[in-house]
Tab-separated table of C-alpha atoms in Angstrom:
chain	number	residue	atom	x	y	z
A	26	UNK	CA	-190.247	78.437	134.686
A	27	UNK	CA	-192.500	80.968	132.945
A	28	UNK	CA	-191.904	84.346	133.357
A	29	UNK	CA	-194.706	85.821	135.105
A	30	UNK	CA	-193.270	89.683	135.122
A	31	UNK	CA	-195.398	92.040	133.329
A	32	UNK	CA	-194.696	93.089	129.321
A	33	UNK	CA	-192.981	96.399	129.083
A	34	UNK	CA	-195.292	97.587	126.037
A	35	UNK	CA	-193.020	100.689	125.649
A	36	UNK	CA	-189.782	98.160	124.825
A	37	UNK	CA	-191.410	95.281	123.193
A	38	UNK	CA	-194.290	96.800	121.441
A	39	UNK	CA	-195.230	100.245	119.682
A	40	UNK	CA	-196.689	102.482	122.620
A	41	UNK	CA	-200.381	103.721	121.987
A	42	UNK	CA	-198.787	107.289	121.610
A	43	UNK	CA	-196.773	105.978	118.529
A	44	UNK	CA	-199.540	104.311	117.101
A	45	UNK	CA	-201.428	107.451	117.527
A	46	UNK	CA	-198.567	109.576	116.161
A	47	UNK	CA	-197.877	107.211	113.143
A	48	UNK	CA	-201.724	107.102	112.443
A	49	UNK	CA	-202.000	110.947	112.409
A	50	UNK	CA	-199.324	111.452	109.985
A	51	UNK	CA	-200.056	108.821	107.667
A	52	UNK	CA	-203.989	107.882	107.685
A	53	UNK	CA	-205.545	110.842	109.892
A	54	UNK	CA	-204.389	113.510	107.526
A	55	UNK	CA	-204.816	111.745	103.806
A	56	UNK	CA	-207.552	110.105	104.416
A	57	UNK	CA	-209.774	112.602	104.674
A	58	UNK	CA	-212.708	114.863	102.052
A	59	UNK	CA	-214.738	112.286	100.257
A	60	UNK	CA	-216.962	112.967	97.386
A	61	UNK	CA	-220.543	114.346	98.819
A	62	UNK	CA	-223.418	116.120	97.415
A	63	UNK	CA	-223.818	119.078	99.824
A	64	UNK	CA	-220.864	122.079	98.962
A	65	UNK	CA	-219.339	123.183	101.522
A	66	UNK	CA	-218.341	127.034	102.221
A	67	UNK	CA	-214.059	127.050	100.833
A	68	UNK	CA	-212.396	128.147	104.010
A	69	UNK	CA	-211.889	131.723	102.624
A	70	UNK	CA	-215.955	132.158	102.352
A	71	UNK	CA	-216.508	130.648	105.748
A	72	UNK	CA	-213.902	133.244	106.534
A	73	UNK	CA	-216.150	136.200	105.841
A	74	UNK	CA	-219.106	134.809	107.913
A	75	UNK	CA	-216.720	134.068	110.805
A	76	UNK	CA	-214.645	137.259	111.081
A	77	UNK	CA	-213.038	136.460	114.343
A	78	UNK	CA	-211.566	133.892	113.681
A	79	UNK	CA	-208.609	133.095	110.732
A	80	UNK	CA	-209.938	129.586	109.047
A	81	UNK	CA	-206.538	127.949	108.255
A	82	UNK	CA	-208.239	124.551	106.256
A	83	UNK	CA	-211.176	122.273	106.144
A	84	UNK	CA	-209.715	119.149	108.162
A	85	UNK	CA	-213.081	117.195	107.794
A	86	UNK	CA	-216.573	116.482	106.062
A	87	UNK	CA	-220.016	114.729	105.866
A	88	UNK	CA	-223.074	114.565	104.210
A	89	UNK	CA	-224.111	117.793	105.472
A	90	UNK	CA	-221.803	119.412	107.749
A	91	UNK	CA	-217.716	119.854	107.689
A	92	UNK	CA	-215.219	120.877	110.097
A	93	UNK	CA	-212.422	123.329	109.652
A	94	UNK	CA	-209.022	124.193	111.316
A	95	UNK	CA	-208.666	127.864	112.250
A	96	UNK	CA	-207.059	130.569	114.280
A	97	UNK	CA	-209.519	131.958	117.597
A	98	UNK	CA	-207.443	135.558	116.782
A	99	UNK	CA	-208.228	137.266	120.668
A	100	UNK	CA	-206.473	134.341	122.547
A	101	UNK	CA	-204.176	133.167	119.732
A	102	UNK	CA	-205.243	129.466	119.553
A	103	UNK	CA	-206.029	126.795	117.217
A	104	UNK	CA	-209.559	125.790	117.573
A	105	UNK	CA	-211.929	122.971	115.865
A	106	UNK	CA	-214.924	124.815	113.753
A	107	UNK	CA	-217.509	122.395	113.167
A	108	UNK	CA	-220.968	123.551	110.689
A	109	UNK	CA	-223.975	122.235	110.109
A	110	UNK	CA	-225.798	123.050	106.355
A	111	UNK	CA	-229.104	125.487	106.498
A	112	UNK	CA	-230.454	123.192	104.086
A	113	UNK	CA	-231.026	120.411	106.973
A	114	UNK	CA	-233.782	123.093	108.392
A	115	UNK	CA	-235.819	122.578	105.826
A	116	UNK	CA	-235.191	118.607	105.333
A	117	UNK	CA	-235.255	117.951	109.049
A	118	UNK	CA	-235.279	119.764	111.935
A	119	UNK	CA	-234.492	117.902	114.253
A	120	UNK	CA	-230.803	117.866	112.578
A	121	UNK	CA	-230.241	121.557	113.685
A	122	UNK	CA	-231.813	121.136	117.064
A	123	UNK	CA	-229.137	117.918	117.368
A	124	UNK	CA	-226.405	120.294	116.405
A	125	UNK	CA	-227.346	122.945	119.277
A	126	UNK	CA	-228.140	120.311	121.846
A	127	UNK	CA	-224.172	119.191	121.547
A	128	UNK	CA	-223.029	122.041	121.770
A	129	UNK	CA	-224.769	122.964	125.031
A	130	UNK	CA	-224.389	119.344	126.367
A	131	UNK	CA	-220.466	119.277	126.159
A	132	UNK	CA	-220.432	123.145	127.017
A	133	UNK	CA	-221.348	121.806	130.390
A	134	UNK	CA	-218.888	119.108	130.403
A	135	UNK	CA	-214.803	119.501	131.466
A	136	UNK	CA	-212.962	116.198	131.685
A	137	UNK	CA	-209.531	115.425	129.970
A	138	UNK	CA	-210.946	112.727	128.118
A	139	UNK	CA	-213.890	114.744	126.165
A	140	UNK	CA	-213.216	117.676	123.424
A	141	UNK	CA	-214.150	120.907	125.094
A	142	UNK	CA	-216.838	123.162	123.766
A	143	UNK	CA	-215.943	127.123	123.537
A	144	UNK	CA	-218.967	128.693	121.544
A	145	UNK	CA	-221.725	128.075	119.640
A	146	UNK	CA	-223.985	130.147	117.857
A	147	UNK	CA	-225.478	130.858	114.057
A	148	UNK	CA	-224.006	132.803	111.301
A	149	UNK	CA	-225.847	135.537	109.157
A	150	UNK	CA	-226.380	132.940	106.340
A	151	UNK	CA	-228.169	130.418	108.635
A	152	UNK	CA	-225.143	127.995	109.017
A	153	UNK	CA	-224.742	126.466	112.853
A	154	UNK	CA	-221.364	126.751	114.269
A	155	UNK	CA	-219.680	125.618	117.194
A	156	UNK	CA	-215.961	126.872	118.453
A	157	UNK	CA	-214.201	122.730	119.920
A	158	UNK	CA	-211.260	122.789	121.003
A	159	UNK	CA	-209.028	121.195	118.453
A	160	UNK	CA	-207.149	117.704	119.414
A	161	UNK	CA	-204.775	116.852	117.288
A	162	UNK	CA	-204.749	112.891	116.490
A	163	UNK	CA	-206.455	110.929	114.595
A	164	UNK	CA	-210.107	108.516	115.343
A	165	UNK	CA	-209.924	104.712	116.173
A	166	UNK	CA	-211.903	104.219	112.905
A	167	UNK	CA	-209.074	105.741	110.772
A	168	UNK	CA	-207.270	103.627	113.057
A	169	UNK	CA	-208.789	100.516	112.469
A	170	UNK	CA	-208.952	101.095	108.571
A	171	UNK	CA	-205.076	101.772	108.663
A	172	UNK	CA	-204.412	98.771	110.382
A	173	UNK	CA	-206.939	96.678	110.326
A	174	UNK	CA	-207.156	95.308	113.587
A	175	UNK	CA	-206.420	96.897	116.599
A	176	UNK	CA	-203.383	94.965	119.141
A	177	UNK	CA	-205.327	93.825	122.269
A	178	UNK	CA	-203.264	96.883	124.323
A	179	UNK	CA	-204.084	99.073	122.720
A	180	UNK	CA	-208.006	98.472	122.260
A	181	UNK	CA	-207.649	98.082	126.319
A	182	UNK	CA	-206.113	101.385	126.706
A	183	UNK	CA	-208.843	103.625	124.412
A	184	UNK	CA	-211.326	101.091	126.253
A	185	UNK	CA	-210.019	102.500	129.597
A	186	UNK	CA	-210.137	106.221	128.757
A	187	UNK	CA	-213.563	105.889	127.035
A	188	UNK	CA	-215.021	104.310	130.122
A	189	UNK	CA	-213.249	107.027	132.335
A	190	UNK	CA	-215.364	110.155	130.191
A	191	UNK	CA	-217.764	108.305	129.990
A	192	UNK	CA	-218.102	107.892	133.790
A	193	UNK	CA	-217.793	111.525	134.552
A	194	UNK	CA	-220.503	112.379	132.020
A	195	UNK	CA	-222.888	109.931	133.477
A	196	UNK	CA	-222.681	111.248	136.940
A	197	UNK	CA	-223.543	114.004	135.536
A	198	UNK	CA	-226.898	112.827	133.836
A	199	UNK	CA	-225.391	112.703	130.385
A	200	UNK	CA	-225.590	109.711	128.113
A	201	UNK	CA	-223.945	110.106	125.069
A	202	UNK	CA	-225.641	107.038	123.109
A	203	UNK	CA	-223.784	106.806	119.931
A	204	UNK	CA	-220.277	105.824	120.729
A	205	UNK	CA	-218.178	103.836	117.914
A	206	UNK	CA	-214.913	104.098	116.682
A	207	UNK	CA	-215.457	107.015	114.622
A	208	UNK	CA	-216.222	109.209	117.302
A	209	UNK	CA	-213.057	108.545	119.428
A	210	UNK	CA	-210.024	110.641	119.200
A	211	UNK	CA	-206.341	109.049	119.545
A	212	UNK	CA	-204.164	112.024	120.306
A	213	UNK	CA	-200.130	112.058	119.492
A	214	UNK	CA	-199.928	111.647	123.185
A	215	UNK	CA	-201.652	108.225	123.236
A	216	UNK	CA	-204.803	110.092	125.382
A	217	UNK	CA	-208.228	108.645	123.565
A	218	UNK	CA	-210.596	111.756	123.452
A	219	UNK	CA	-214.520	111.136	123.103
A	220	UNK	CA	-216.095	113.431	120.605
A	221	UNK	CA	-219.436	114.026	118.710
A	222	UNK	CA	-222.504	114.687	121.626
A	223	UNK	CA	-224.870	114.893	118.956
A	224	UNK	CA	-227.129	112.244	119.961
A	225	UNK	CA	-226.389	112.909	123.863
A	226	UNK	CA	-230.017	113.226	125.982
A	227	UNK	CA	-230.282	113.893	129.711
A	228	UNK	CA	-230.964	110.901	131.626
A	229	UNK	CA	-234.394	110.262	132.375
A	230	UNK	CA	-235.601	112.689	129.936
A	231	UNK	CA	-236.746	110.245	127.413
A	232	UNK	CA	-235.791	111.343	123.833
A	233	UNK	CA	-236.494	108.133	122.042
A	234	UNK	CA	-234.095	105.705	120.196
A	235	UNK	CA	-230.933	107.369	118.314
A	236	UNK	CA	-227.391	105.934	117.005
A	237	UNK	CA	-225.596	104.396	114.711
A	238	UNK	CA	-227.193	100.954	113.946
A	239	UNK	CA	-224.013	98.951	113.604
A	240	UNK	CA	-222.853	100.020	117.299
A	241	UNK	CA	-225.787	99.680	119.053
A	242	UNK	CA	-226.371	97.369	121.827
A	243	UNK	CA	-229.182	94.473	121.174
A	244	UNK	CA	-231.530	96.311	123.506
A	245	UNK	CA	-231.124	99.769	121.945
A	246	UNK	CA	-231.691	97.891	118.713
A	247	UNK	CA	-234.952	96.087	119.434
């Protein structure tokens, strides 16, 4: 007869955690700082603008923002310090006013399962900051690229977390509307962490159609 008992994933099969640990080490850490055309501040000028805090390394970068690890020196913590470039006021914007609406949007927000805001503000140069706190791991895109599929379990599991913050969020009247695999953190611990409210609105309040074309649904699309 078959046997009906259930799989003991942490015997038979790498646990999420692993995966996340393995993932970290080898594909969240390399793979990272791509060629782009906007210059980001070296951590030792960001430094200068950001006196209270030490900035240890840039972990992260885009077209027109980056993301550095650093020191908060008052409470002695590592913290996530995510900028956005002045030059996006004067080519958009809206870009900015994106930037400040996460950080008040997830300021509000305090679940396990979503990176916590601390601060926000605007240096002396014009650059927009916000204080995360910083979650070690690694994103299910990095993830994906690594391995290039995800097992079923594991999909299942991040599936399960996502839905979880994104249940508390919505009963609160947030909608984050651009959720893909890039925008999901795998921690060490196997927890999946939703980042990235940039494109969040207030339910009801309109706000038009935003996200990342390849991971929106057919409606959002049309």
């Amino acid at each position: 007869m078959p046997d009906d008992s259930p799989t003991d994933l942490t015997i038979t099969e790498p646990s999420l955690a692993e995966l996340g640990r393995a993932l970290f080490t080898e594909a969240g850490v390399s793979a990272r700082l791509p060629g782009h055309s906007w210059l980001p501040p070296a951590p030792e000028e960001l430094q200068t603008q950001l006196p209270q805090f030490e900035i240890l390394d840039m972990i992260g970068r885009g077209g027109m923002g980056a993301v550095y690890l650093a020191t908060q020196s008052a409470l002695d913590r590592l913290v996530a310090v995510k900028i956005l470039s002045a030059d996006l006021d004067a080519l958009d914007p809206g870009f900015s006013e994106r930037f400040k609406n996460e950080a008040r949007v997830m300021a509000k927000l305090s679940h396990p399962g979503i990176v916590a805001i601390h601060e926000f503000g605007e240096t002396a140069s014009g650059l927009h900051f916000i204080i995360m706190e910083f979650v070690e791991g690694t994103n299910v895109q990095q993830m994906i690229t690594a391995s290039r599929r995800l097992r079923t379990e594991h999909a299942l599991a991040i599936t399960a977390h996502v839905c979880d913050a994104l249940h508390y969020a919505h009963e609160r009247g947030i909608i984050h509307r651009d959720i893909k695999p890039a925008n999901i953190i795998v921690t060490p611990g196997g927890r999946a962490m939703l980042a990235d409210f940039g494109l969040s609105s207030l339910a009801g309040s309109g706000g038009g159609t935003a996200g990342t074309p390849a991971f929106m649904s057919p409606e959002q699309a049309r």
